[in-house]
Coordinates of N, CA and C in Angstrom, one line a residue:
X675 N 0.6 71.7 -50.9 CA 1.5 70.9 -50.2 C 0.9 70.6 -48.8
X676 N -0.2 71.4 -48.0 CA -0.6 71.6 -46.9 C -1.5 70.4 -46.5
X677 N -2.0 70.2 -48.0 CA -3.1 69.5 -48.0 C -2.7 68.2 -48.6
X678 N -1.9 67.7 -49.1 CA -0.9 66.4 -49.3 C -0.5 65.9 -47.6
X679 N 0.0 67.2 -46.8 CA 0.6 66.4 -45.6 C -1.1 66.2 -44.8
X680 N -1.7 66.8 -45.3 CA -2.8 66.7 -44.3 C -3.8 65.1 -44.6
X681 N -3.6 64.9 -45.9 CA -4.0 63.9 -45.9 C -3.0 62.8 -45.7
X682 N -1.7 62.7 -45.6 CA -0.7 61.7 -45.4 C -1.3 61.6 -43.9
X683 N -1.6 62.9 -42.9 CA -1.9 62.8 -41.6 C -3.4 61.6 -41.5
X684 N -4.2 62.5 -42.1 CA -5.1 61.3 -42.1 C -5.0 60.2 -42.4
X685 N -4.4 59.2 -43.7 CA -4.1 58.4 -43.8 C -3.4 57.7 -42.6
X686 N -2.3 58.3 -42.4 CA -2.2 57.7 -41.0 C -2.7 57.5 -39.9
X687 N -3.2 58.4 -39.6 CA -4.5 58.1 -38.5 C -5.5 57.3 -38.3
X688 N -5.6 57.0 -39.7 CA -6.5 56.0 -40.0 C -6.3 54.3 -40.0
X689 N -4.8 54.9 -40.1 CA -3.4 53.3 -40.5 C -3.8 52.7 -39.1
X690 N -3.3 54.0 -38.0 CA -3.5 53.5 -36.7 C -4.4 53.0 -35.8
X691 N -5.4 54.0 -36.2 CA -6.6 53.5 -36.0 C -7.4 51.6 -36.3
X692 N -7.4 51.7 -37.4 CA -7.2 50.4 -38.0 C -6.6 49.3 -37.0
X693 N -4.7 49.5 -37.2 CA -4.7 48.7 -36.3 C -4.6 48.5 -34.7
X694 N -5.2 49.7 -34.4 CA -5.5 49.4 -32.7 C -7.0 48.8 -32.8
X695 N -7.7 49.2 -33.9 CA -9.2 48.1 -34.3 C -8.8 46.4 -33.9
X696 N -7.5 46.2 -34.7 CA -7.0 45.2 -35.1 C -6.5 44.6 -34.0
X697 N -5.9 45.2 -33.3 CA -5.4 44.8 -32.0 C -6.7 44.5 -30.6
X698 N -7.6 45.2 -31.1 CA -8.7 45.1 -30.1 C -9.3 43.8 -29.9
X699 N -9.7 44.0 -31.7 CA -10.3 42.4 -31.9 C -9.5 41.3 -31.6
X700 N -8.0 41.4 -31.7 CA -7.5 40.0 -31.4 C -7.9 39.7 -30.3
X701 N -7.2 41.1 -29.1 CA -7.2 40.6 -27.8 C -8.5 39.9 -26.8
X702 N -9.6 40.7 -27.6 CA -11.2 40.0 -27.6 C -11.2 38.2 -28.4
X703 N -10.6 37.8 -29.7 CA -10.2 36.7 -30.3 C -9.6 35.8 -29.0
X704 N -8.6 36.3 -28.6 CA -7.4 35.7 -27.8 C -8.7 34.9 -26.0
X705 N -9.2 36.3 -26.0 CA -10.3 36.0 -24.8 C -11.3 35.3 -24.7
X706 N -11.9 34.5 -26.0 CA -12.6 34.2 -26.3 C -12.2 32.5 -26.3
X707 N -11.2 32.4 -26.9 CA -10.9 31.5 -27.2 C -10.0 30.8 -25.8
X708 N -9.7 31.6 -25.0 CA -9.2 31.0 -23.8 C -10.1 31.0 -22.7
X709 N -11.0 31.3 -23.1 CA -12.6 30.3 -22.3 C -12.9 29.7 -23.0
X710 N -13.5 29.5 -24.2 CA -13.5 28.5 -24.9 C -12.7 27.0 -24.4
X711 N -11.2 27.3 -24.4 CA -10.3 26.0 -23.9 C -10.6 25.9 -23.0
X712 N -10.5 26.9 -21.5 CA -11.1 26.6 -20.1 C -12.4 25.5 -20.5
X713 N -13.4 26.0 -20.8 CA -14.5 25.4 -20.9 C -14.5 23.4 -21.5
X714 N -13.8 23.4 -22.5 CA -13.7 22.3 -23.0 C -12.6 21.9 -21.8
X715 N -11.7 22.3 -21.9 CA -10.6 21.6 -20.7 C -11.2 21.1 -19.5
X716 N -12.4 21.8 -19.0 CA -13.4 21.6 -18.0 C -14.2 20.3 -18.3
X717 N -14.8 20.5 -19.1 CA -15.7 19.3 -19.8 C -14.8 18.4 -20.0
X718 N -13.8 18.3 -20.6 CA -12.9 17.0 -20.6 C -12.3 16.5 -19.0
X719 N -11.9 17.1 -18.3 CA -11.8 16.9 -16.5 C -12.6 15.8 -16.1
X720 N -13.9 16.8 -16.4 CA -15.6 15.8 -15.3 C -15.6 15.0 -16.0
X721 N -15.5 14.7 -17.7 CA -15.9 13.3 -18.6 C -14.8 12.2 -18.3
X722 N -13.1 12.9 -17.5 CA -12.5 11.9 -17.3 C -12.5 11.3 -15.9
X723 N -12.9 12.1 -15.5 CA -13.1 11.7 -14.1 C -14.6 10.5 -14.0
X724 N -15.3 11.0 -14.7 CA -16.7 10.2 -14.8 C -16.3 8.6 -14.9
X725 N -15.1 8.6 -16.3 CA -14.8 7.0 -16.6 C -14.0 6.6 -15.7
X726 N -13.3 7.1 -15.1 CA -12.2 6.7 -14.2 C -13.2 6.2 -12.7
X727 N -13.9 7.0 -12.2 CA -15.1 6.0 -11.5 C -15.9 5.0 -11.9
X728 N -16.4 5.1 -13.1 CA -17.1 4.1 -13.4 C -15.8 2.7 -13.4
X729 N -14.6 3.0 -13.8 CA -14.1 1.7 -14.1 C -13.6 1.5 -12.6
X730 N -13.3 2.3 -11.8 CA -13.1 2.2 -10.4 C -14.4 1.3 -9.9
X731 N -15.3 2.0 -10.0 CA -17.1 0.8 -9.3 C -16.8 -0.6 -10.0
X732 N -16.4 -0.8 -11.2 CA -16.2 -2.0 -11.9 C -15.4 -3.1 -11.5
X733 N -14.2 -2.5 -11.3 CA -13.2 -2.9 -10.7 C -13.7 -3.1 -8.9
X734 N -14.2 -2.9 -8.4 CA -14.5 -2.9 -7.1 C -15.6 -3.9 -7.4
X735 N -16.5 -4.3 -7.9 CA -17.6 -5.2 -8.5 C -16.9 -6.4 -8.4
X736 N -16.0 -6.4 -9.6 CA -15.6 -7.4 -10.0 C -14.5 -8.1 -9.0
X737 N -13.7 -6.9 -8.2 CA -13.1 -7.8 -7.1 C -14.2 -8.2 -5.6
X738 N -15.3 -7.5 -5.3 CA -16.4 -8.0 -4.6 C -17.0 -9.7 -4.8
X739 N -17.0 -9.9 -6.9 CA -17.3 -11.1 -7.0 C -16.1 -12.4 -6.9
X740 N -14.8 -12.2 -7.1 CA -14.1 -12.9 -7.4 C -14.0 -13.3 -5.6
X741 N -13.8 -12.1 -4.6 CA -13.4 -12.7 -3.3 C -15.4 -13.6 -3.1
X742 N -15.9 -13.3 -3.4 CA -16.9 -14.0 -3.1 C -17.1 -15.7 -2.9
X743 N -16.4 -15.2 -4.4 CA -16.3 -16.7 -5.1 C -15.2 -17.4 -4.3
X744 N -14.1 -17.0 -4.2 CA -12.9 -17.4 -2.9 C -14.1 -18.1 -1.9
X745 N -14.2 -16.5 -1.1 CA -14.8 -17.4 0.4 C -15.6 -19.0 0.4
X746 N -16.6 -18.6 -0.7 CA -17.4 -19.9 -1.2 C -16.4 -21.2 -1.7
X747 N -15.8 -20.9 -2.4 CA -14.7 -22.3 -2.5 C -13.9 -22.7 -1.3
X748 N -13.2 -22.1 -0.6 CA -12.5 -22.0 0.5 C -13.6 -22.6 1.7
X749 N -14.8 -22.4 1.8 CA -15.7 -22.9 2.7 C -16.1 -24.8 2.2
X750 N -15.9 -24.4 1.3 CA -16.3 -26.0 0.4 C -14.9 -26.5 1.0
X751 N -13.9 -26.3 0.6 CA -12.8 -27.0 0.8 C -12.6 -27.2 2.2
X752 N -13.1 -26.6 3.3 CA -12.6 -26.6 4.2 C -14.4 -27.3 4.9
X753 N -14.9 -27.5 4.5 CA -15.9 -28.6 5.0 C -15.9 -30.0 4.4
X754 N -15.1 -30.1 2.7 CA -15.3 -31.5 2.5 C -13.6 -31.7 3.6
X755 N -12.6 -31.2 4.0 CA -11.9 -31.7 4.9 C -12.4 -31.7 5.9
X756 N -13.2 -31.4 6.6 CA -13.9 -31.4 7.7 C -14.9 -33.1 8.1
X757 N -15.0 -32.9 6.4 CA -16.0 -34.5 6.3 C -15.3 -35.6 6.0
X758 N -13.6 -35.4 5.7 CA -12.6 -36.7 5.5 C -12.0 -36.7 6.7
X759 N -12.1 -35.7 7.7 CA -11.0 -35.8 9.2 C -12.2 -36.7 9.9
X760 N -13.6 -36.0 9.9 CA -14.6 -36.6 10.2 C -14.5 -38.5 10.1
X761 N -14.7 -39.0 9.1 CA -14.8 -40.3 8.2 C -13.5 -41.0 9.2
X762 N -12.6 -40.2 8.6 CA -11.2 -41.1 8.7 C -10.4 -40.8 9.9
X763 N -10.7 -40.3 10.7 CA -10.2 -39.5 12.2 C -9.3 -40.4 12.9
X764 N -10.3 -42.1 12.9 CA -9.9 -43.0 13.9 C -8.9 -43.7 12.7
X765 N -8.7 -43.9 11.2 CA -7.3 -44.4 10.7 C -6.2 -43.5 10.6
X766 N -6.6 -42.6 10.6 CA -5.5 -41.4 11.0 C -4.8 -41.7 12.3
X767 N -5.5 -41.2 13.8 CA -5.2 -41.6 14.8 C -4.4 -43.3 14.5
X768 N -4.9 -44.5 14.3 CA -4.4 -45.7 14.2 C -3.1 -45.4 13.3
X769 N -3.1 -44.6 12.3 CA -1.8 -44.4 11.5 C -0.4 -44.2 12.4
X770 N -0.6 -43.2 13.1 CA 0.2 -42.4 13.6 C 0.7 -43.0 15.1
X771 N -0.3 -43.4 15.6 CA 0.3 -44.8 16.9 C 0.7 -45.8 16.2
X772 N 0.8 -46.2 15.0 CA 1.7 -47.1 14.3 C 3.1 -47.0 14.5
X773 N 3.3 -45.7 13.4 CA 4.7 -45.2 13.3 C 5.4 -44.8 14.6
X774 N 4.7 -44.2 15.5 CA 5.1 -44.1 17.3 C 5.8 -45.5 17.8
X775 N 4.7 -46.3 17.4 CA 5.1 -47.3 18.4 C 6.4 -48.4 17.4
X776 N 6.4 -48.5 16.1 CA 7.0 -48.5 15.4 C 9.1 -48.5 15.6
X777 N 9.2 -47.3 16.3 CA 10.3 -47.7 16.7 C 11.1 -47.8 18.3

């Protein structure tokens, strides 16, 4: 009988044993894997931050060329009025002492 409980003892001991084995390895599993996600979580951060500047430079590009293109039209426009006040200055003036004198 002594030896029935003695090995029921062992058996158990061994039960336990087992699963504090069991329990070790998860918590090493568990550790492993939550650097793992740090790590990738990390990697995914800098790769989003990477695109998010590049379309930031892009967007700063492309509003660099658009106001470009403004100034340059705006300069056009405001020299060919420059070249009709120019031209027409003295029928303008004559226009306008018309309607003065007019009433």
């Amino acid at each position: 009988m002594d030896s029935v409980i003695d090995k029921l003892t062992e058996i158990e001991q061994t039960a336990s044993a087992i699963v504090a084995h069991a329990e070790e390895e998860k918590a090493e599993i568990d550790r492993e894997y939550d650097e793992r996600r740090k790590k990738f979580d990390q990697k995914l951060e800098e790769e989003t931050m990477v695109r998010i500047e590049r379309i930031r430079e892009g967007l700063e590009s492309d509003k660099k060329h658009l106001l470009t293109g403004q100034e340059e039209s705006s300069r056009e426009l405001i020299a060919s009025l420059q070249e009709e006040y120019t031209k027409n200055h003295t029928v303008y003036a004559e226009n306008i002492l018309k309607r003065i004198t007019e009433v």
